[in-house]
mmCIF file of C-alpha atoms in Angstrom:
data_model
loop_
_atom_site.group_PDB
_atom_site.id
_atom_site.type_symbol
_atom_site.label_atom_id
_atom_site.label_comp_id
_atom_site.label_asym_id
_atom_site.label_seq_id
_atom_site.Cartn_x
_atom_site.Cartn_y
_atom_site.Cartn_z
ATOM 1 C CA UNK A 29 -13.381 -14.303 -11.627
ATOM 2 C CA UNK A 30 -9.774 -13.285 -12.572
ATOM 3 C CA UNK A 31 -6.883 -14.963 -11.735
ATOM 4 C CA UNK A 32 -5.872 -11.681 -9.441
ATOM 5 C CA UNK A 33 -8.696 -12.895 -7.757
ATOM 6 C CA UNK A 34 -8.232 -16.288 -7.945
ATOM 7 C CA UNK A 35 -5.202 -15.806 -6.208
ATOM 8 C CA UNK A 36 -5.823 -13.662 -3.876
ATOM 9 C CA UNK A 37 -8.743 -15.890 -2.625
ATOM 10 C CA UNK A 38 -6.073 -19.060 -2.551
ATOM 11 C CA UNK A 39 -4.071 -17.220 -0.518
ATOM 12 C CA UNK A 40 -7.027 -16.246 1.821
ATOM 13 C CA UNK A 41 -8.221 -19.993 2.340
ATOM 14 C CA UNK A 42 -4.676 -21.257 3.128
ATOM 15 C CA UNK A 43 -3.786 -18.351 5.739
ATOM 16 C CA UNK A 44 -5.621 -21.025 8.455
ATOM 17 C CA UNK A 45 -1.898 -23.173 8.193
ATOM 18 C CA UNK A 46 -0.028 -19.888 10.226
ATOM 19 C CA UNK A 47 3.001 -21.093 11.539
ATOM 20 C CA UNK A 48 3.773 -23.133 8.804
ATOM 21 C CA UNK A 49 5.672 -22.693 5.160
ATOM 22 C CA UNK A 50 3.781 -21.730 2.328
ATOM 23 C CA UNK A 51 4.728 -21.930 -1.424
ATOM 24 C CA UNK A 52 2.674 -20.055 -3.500
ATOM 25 C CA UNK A 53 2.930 -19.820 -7.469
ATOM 26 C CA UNK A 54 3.953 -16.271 -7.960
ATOM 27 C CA UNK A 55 2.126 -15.139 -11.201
ATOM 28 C CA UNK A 56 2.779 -11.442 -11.077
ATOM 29 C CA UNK A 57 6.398 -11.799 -9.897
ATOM 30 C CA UNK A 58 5.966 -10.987 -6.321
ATOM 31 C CA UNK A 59 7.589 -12.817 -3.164
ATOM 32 C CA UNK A 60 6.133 -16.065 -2.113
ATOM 33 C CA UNK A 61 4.042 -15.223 1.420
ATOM 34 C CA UNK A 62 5.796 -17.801 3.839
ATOM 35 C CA UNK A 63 4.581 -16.156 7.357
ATOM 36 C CA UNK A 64 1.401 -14.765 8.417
ATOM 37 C CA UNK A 65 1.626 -11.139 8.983
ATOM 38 C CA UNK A 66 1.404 -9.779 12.667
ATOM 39 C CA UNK A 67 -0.725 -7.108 12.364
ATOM 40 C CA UNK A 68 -4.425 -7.365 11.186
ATOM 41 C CA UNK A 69 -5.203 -7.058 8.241
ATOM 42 C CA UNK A 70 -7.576 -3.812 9.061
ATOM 43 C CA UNK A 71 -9.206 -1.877 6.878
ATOM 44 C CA UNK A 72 -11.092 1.713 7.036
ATOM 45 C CA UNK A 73 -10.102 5.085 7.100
ATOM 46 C CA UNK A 74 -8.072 7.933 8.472
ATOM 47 C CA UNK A 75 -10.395 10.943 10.770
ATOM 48 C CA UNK A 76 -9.215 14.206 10.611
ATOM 49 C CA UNK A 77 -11.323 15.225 13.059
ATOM 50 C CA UNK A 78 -7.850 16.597 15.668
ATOM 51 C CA UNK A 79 -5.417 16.644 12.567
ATOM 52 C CA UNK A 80 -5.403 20.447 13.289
ATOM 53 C CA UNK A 81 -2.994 22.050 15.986
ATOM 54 C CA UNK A 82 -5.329 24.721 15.994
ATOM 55 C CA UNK A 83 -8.952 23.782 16.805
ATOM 56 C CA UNK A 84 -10.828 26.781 15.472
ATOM 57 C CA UNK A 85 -9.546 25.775 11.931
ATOM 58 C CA UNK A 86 -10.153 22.161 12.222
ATOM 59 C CA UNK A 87 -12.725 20.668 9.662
ATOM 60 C CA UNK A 88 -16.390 19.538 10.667
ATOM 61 C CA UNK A 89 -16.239 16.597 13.046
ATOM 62 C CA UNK A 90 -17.036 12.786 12.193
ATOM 63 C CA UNK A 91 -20.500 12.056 13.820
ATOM 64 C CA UNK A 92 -21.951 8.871 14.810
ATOM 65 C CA UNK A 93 -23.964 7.998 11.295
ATOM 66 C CA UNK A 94 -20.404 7.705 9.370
ATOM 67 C CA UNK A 95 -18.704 5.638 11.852
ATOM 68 C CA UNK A 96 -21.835 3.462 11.813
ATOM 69 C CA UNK A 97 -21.637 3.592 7.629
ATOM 70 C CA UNK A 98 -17.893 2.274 7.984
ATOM 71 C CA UNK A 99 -18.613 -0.587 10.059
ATOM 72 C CA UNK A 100 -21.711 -1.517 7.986
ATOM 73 C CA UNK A 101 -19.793 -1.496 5.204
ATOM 74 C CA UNK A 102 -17.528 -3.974 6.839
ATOM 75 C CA UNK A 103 -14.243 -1.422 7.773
ATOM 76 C CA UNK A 104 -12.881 -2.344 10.860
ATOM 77 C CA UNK A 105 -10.146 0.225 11.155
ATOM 78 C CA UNK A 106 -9.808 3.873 12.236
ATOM 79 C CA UNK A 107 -6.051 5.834 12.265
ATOM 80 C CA UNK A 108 -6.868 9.003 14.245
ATOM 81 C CA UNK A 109 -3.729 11.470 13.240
ATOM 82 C CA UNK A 110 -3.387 13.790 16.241
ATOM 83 C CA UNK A 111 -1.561 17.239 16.388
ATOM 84 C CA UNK A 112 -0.927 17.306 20.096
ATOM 85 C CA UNK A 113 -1.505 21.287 20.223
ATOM 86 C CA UNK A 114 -5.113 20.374 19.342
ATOM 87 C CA UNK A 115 -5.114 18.924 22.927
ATOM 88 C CA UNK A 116 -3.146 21.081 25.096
ATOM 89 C CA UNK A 117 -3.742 24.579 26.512
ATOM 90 C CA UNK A 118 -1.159 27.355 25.167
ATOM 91 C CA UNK A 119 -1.491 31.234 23.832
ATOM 92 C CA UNK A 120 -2.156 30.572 20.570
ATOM 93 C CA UNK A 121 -0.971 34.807 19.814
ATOM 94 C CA UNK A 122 2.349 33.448 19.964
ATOM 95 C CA UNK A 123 4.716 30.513 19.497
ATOM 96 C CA UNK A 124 4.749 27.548 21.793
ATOM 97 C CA UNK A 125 7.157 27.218 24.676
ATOM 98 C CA UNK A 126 8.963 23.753 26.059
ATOM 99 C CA UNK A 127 6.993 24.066 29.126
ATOM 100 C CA UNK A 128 3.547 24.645 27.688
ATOM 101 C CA UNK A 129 3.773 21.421 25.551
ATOM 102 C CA UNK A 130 2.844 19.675 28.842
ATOM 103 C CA UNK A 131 0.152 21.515 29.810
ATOM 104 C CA UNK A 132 -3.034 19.103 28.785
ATOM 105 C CA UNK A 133 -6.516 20.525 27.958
ATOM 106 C CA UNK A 134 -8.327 17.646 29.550
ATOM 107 C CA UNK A 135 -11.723 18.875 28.107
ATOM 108 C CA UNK A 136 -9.851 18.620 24.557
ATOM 109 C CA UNK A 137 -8.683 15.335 25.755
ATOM 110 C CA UNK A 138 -12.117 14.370 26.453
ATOM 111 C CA UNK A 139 -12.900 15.242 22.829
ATOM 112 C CA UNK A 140 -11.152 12.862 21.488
ATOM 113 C CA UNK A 141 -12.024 9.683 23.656
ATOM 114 C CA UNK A 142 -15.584 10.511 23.078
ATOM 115 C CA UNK A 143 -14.621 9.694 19.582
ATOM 116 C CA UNK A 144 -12.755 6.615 20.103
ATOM 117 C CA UNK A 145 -15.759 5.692 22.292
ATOM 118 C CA UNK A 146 -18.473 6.346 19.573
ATOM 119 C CA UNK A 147 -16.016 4.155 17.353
ATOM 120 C CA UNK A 148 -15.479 1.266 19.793
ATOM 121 C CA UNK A 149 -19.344 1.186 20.239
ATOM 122 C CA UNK A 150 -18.980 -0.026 16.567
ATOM 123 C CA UNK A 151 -16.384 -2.767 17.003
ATOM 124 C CA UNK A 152 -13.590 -0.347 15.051
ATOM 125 C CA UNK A 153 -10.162 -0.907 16.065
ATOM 126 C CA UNK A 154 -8.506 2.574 16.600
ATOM 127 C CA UNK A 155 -4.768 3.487 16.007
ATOM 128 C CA UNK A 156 -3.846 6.808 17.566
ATOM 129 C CA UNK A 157 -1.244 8.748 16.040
ATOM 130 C CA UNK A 158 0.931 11.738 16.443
ATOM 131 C CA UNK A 159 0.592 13.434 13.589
ATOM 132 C CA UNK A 160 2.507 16.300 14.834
ATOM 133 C CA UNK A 161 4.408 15.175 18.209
ATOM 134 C CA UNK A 162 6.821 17.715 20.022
ATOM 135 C CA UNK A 163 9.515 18.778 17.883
ATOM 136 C CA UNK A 164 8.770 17.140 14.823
ATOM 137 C CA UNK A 165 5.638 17.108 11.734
ATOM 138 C CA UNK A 166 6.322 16.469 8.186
ATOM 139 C CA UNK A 167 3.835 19.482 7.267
ATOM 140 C CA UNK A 168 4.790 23.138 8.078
ATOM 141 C CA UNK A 169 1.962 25.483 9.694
ATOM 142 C CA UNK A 170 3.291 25.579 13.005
ATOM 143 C CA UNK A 171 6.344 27.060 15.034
ATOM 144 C CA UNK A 172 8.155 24.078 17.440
ATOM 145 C CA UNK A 173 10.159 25.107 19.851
ATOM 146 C CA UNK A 174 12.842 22.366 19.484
ATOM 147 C CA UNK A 175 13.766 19.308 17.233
ATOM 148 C CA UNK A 176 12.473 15.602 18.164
ATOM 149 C CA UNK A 177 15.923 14.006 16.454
ATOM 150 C CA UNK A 178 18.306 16.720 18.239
ATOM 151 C CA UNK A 179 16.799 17.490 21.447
ATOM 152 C CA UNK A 180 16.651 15.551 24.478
ATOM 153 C CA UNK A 181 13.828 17.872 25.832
ATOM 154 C CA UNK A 182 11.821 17.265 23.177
ATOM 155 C CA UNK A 183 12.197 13.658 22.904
ATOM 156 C CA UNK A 184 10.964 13.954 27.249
ATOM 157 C CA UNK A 185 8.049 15.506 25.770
ATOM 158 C CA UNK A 186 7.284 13.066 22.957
ATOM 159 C CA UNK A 187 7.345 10.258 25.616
ATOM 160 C CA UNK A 188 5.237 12.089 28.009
ATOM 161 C CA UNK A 189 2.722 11.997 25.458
ATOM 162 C CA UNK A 190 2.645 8.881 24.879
ATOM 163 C CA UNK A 191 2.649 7.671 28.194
ATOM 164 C CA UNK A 192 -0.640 9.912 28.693
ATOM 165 C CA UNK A 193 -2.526 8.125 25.920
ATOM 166 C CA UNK A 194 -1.291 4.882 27.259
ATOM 167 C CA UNK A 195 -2.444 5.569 30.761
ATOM 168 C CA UNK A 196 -6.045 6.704 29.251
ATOM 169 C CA UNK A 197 -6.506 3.244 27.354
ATOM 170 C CA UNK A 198 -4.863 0.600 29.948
ATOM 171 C CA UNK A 199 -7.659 -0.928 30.234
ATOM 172 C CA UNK A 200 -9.402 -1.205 26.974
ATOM 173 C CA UNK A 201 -8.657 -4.219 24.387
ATOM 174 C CA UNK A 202 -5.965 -4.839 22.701
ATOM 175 C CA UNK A 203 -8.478 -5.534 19.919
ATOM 176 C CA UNK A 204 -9.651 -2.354 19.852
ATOM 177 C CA UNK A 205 -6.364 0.586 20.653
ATOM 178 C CA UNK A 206 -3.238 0.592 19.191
ATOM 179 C CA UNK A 207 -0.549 3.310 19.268
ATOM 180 C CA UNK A 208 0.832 4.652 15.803
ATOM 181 C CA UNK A 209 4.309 6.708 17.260
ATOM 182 C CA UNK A 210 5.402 9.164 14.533
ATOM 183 C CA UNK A 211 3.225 10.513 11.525
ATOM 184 C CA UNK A 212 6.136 9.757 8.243
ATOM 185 C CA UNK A 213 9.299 10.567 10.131
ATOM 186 C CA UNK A 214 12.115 12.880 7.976
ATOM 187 C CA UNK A 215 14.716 15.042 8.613
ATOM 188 C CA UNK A 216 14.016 18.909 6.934
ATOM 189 C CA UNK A 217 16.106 21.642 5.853
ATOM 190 C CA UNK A 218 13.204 24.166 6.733
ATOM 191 C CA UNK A 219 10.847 22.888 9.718
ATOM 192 C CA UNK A 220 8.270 25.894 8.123
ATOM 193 C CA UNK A 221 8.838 25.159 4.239
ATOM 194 C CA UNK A 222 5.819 22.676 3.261
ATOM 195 C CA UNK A 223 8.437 22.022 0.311
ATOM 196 C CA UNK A 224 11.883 21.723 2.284
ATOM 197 C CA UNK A 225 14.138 19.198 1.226
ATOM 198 C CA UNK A 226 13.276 16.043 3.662
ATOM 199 C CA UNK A 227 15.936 13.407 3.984
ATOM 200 C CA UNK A 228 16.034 9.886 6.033
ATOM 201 C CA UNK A 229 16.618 10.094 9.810
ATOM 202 C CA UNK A 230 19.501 8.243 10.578
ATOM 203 C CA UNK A 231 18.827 4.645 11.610
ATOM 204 C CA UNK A 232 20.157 4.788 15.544
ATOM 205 C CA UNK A 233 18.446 8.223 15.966
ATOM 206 C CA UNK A 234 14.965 6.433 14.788
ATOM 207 C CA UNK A 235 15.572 3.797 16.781
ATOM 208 C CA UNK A 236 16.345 6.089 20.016
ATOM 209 C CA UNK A 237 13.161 7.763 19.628
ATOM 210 C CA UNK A 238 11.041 4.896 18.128
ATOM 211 C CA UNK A 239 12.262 2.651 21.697
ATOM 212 C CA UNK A 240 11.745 5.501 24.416
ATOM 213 C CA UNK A 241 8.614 5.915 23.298
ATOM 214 C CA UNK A 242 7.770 1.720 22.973
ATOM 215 C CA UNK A 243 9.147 1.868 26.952
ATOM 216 C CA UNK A 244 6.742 4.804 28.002
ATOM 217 C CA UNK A 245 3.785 2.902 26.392
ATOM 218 C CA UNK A 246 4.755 -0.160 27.844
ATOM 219 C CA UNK A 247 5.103 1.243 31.089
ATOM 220 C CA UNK A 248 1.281 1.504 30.940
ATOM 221 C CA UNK A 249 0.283 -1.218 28.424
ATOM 222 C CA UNK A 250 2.544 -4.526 28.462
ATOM 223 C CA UNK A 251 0.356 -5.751 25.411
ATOM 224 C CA UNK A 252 -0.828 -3.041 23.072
ATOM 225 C CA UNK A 253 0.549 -3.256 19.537
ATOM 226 C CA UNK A 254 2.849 -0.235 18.695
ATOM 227 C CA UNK A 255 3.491 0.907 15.069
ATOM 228 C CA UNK A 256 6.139 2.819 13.778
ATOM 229 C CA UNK A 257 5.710 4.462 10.098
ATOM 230 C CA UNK A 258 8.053 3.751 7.628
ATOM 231 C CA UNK A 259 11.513 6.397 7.469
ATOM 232 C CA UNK A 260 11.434 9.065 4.582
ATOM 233 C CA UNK A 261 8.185 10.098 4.982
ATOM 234 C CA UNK A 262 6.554 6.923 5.553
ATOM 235 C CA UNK A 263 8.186 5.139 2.337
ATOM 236 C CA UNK A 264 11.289 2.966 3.718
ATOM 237 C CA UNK A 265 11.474 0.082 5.930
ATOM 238 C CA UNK A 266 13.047 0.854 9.570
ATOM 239 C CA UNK A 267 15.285 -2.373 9.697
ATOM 240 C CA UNK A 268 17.064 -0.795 12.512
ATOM 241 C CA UNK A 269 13.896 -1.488 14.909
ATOM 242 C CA UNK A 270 13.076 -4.906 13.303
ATOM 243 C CA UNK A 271 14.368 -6.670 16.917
ATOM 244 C CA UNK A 272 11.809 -4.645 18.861
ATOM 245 C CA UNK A 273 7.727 -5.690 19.460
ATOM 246 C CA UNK A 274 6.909 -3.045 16.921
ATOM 247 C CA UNK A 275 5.022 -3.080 14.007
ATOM 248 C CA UNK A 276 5.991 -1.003 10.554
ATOM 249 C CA UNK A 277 3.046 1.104 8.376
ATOM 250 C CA UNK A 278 3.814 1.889 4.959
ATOM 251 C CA UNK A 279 2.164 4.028 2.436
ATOM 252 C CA UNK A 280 0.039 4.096 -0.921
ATOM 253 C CA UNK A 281 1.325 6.976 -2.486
ATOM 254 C CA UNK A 282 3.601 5.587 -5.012
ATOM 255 C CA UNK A 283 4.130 7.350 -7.423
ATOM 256 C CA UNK A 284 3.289 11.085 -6.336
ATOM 257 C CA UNK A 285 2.706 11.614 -10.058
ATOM 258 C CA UNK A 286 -0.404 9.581 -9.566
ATOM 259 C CA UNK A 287 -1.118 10.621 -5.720
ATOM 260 C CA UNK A 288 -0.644 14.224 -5.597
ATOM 261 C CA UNK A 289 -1.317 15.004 -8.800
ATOM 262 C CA UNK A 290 -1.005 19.259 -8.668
ATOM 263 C CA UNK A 291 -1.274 19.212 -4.801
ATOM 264 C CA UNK A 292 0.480 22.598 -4.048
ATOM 265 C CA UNK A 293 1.728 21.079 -1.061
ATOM 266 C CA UNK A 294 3.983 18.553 -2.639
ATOM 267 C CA UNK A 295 4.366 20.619 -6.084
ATOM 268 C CA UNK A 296 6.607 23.339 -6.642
ATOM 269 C CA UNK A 297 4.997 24.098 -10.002
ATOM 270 C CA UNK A 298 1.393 21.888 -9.710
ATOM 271 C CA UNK A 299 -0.125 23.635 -12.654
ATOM 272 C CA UNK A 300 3.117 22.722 -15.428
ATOM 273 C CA UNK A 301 2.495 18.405 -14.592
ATOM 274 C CA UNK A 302 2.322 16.087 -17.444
ATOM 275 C CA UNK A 303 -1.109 14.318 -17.318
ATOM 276 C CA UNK A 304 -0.993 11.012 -15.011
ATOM 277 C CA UNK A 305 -1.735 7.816 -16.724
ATOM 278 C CA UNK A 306 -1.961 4.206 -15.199
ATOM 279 C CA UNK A 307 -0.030 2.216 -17.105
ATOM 280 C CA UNK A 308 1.920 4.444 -19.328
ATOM 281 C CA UNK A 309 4.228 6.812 -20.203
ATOM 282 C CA UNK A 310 4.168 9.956 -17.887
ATOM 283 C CA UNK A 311 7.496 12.169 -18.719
ATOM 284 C CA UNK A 312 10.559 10.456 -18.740
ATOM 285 C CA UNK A 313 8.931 7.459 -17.236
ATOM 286 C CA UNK A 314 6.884 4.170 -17.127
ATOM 287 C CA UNK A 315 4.164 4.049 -14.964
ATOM 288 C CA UNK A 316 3.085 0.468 -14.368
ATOM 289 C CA UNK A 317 2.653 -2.079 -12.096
ATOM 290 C CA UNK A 318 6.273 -3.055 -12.253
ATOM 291 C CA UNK A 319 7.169 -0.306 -10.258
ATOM 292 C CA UNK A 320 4.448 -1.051 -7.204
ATOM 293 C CA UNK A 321 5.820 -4.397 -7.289
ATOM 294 C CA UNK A 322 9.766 -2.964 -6.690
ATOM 295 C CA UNK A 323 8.291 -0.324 -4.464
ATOM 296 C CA UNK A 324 6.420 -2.550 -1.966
ATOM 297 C CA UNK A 325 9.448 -5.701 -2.194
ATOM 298 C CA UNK A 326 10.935 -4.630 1.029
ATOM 299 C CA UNK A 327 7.707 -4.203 2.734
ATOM 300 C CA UNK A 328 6.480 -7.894 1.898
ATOM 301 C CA UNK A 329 9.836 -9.074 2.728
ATOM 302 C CA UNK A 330 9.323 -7.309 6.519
ATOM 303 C CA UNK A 331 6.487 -9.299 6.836
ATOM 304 C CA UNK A 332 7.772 -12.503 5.766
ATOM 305 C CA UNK A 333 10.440 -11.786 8.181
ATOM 306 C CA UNK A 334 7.607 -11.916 11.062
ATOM 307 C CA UNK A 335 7.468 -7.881 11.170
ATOM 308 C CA UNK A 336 3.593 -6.849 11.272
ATOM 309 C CA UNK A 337 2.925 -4.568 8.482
ATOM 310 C CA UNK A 338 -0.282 -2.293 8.042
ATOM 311 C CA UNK A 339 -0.860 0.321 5.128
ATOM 312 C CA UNK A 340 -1.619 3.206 7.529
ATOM 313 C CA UNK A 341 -2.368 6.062 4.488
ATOM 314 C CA UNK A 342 -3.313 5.517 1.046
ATOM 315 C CA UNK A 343 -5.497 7.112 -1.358
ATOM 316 C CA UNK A 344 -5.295 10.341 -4.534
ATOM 317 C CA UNK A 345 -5.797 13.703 -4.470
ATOM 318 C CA UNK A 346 -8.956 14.602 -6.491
ATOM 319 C CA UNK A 347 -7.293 16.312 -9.434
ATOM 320 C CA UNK A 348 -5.851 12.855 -10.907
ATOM 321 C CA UNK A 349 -8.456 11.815 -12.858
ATOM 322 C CA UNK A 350 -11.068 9.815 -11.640
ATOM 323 C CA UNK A 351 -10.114 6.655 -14.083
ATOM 324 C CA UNK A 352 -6.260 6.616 -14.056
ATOM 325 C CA UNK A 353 -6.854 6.867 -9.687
ATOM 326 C CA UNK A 354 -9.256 3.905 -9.703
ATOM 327 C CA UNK A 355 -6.667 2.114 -11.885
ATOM 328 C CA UNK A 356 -3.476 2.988 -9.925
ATOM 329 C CA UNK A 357 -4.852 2.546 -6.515
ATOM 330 C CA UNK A 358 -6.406 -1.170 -7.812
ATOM 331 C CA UNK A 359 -2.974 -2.353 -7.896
ATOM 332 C CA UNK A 360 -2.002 -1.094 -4.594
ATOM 333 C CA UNK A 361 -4.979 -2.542 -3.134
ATOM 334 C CA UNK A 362 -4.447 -6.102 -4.684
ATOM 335 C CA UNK A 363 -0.366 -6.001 -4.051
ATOM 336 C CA UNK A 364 -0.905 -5.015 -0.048
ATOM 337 C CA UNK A 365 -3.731 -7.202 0.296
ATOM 338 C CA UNK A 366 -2.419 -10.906 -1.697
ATOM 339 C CA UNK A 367 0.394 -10.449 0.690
ATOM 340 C CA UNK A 368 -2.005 -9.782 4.103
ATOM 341 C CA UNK A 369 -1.035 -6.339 4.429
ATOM 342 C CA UNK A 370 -4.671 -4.147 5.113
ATOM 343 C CA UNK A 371 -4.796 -0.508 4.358
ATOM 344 C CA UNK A 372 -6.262 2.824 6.011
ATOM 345 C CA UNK A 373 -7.707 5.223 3.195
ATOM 346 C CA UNK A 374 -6.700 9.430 3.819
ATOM 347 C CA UNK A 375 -9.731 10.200 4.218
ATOM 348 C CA UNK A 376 -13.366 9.255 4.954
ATOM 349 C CA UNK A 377 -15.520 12.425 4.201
ATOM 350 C CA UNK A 378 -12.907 15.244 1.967
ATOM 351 C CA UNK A 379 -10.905 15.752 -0.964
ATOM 352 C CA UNK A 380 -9.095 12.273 -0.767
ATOM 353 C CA UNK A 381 -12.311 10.267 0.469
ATOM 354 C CA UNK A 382 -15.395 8.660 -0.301
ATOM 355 C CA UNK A 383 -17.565 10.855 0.334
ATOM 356 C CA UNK A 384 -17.225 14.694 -1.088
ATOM 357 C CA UNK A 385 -14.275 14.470 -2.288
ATOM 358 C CA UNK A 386 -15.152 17.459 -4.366
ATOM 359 C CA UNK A 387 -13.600 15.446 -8.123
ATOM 360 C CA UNK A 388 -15.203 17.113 -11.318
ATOM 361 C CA UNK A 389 -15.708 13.889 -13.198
ATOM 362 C CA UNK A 390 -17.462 11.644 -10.592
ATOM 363 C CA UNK A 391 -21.295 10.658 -11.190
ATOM 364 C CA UNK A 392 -21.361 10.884 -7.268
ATOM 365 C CA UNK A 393 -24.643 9.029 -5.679
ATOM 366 C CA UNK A 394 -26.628 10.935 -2.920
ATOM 367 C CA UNK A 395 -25.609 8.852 0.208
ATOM 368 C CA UNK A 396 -27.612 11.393 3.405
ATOM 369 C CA UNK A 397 -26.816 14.468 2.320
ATOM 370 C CA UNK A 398 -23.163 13.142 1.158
ATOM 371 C CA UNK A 399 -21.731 13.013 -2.114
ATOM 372 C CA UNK A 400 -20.516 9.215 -2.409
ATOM 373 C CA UNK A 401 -18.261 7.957 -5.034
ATOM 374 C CA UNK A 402 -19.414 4.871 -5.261
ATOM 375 C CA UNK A 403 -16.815 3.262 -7.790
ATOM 376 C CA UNK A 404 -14.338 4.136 -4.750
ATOM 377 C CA UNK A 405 -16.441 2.425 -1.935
ATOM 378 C CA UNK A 406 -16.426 -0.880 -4.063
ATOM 379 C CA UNK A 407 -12.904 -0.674 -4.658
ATOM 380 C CA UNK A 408 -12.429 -0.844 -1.111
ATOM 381 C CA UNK A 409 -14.786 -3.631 -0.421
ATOM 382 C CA UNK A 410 -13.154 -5.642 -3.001
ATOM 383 C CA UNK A 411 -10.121 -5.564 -0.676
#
C-alpha cells in the first residue's frame, strides 16, 4: 500500500468523529480536512440520454443492464444533464418563442422518470440538471429567445422549471433526488459561437438566479439537497451563495491541455496542440500535481467551511493518450476524494466513458457487446 493510500484510508476511518476537529498530517501539501463534507460522497456517472434539445439527434438510450453494471460495481450516483427542449413541445422548423418554453411534452416527461425509476430500482441517487435551462447553455446548437442573467422572463421560466421537477419528485427520498440548478454558468460574447469568449457572471446576478430557483424548489421540497455548479464554467467557487442551503459542484477538467486534448469544441486550432504529458513540460508550462493542488484549494476550503461539495463532471476526451489520462485523472481522483469530495464521470457508455469510448490505444475487454476499458473502471473503484 502507498502512503496516498495510507492516507486516504486514515482519513476514511476517522470521518466517524463528524462534528469534531481533525488534524491531519498533510504530506502532499493540501489543507487539513477539519469538517465533514455535506454532500455524499457519490460516485457514478453522467447519462446523456436527454442531453439533446432535439430528440431525433439524441444518442442511444441507457437501458436497464448498465444501470444494473453501475450499481454492481458499487456507483451510487447518476447526474442526468437535461436540455429542457428535449421535454417540451415546440416547432422545431423554427426558433423557440417565450411562450412555447412552457409548453411541457408530458409523454417526454414521462421519458425521463422512467429513467430515474429504472435507476432508483437500483438504489442510485439521481441529480437532475439543466443542462440547457431557458435563456442560458454553455454549448451553442440552439437559438434562445432571451438571456437567463438579463431577462426577468427568462429567469420566470427557469423557475417554472424547476418547480415542475420539484412537484414530480415531492415525494421520493431525499436519498435518492437531488436538483443540480445550472449546467457551468458563464456569461458569452456569442450565445451561438461554441468558442465565444465566456466570462464570470457577476456574483449578485448568480446569486439572484441561483436563490429564485432554491425558493421554487423549496416551495415543493423543504428537504431536497440543491446544487449549484461552480461560476466560469463550472471552475470557481460561488462564495456569494455560501449563506444559502446549497451545495457547490466543481469540475475535473483541469488542465484542458490534458481534458480536451484536440476537442474542436474547446480548440480553435485542435490539430497544432503540443502533446499532453502528466507530469511534465507541455508548452510554456508545468504540468504536475502542484497545479491540481492550487486548482482545487478553494474547493476544499468550501467544504471545510461546512459548504457540501460534489465533483459533478470529470473525465478526458479520448485523443489524450490513454497513459498520460490515467495518470492525470489519478490525481484528481485521490485530491477530491482524501478531502471527501465524490465525483460523477462524463460519461458512462461514449467517447469520455468506460465503455466505447472509441480511444486507439486501449486493449478494451468485451464487457456484453461493449467495449470496456478496464484500466478506467478500476481507477474508479479505487476511489
Amino acid at each position: 500500500m502507498d502512503i496516498r493510500m495510507q492516507r486516504r484510508t486514515f482519513i476514511k476511518n476517522t470521518g466517524i468523529l463528524a462534528g469534531m476537529s481533525l488534524s491531519i498530517p498533510d504530506t502532499f501539501g493540501m489543507p487539513d480536512v477539519k469538517v465533514k463534507n455535506k454532500l455524499p460522497k457519490w460516485k457514478g456517472f453522467n447519462l446523456l440520454d436527454f442531453f439533446s434539445p432535439d430528440p431525433s439527434s439524441a444518442r442511444k438510450k441507457t437501458d436497464e443492464d448498465q444501470i444494473k453494471w453501475m450499481s454492481d460495481w458499487g456507483f451510487d450516483f447518476i447526474r442526468l444533464p437535461m436540455a429542457y427542449p428535449a421535454y417540451i413541445q415546440f416547432d422545431r422548423s423554427r426558433n423557440i418563442t417565450p411562450q412555447e418554453v412552457y409548453q411541457i411534452d408530458e409523454k417526454a416527461v414521462e421519458r425521463i422518470e422512467n429513467l430515474v425509476s429504472i435507476a432508483h430500482k437500483y438504489k442510485m441517487h439521481v441529480s437532475l440538471n439543466l443542462h440547457r435551462a431557458p435563456g442560458y447553455c454553455v454549448n451553442a446548437g440552439f437559438n434562445e429567445p432571451y438571456i437567463l442573467w438579463r431577462d426577468q422572463e427568462a429567469l420566470d421560466a427557469f423557475c417554472f422549471h424547476w418547480n415542475m421537477w420539484a412537484k414530480k419528485y415531492k415525494n421520493s427520498s431525499t436519498d435518492l433526488i437531488s436538483f443540480d440548478l445550472l449546467n457551468e454558468p458563464s456569461l458569452r460574447e456569442d450565445m451561438n459561437d461554441q468558442l465565444s469568449k465566456r466570462s464570470s457572471v457577476p456574483g449578485a446576478v448568480y446569486r439572484k438566479v441561483a436563490l429564485a430557483a432554491f425558493e421554487a424548489i423549496r416551495k415543493e421540497n423543504p428537504k431536497h439537497l440543491v446544487i449549484a455548479d461552480g461560476n466560469d464554467v463550472g471552475s470557481s467557487v460561488i462564495p456569494e451563495i455560501t449563506d444559502l442551503d446549497i451545495g457547490q459542484s466543481c469540475r475535473g477538467y483541469h488542465p484542458g491541455i490534458i481534458s480536451h486534448y484536440k476537442a474542436p469544441w474547446a480548440n480553435k486550432d485542435p490539430e497544432n496542440l503540443p502533446l499532453p504529458k502528466w507530469p511534465g513540460q507541455v508548452g510554456n508550462q508545468y504540468l504536475g500535481r502542484e497545479m491540481l493542488e492550487k486548482y482545487y484549494k478553494p474547493w476544499i476550503d468550501l467544504v471545510n467551511k461546512g459548504v457540501g461539495v460534489h465533483c459533478g463532471e470529470c473525465g478526458c476526451w479520448n485523443k489524450t493518450p490513454h497513459a498520460v489520462f490515467l495518470a492525470w485523472f489519478e490525481d484528481v481522483l485521490d485530491i477530491l476524494s482524501s478531502n471527501g469530495i465524490g465525483f460523477s464521470l462524463w460519461e458512462f457508455a461514449g467517447d469520455f466513458g468506460v465503455l466505447d469510448s472509441r480511444r486507439t490505444d486501449v486493449a478494451y475487454e468485451d464487457f456484453h457487446g461493449h467495449k470496456l476499458d478496464r484500466k478506467l473502471l478500476n481507477l474508479l473503484l479505487k476511489y
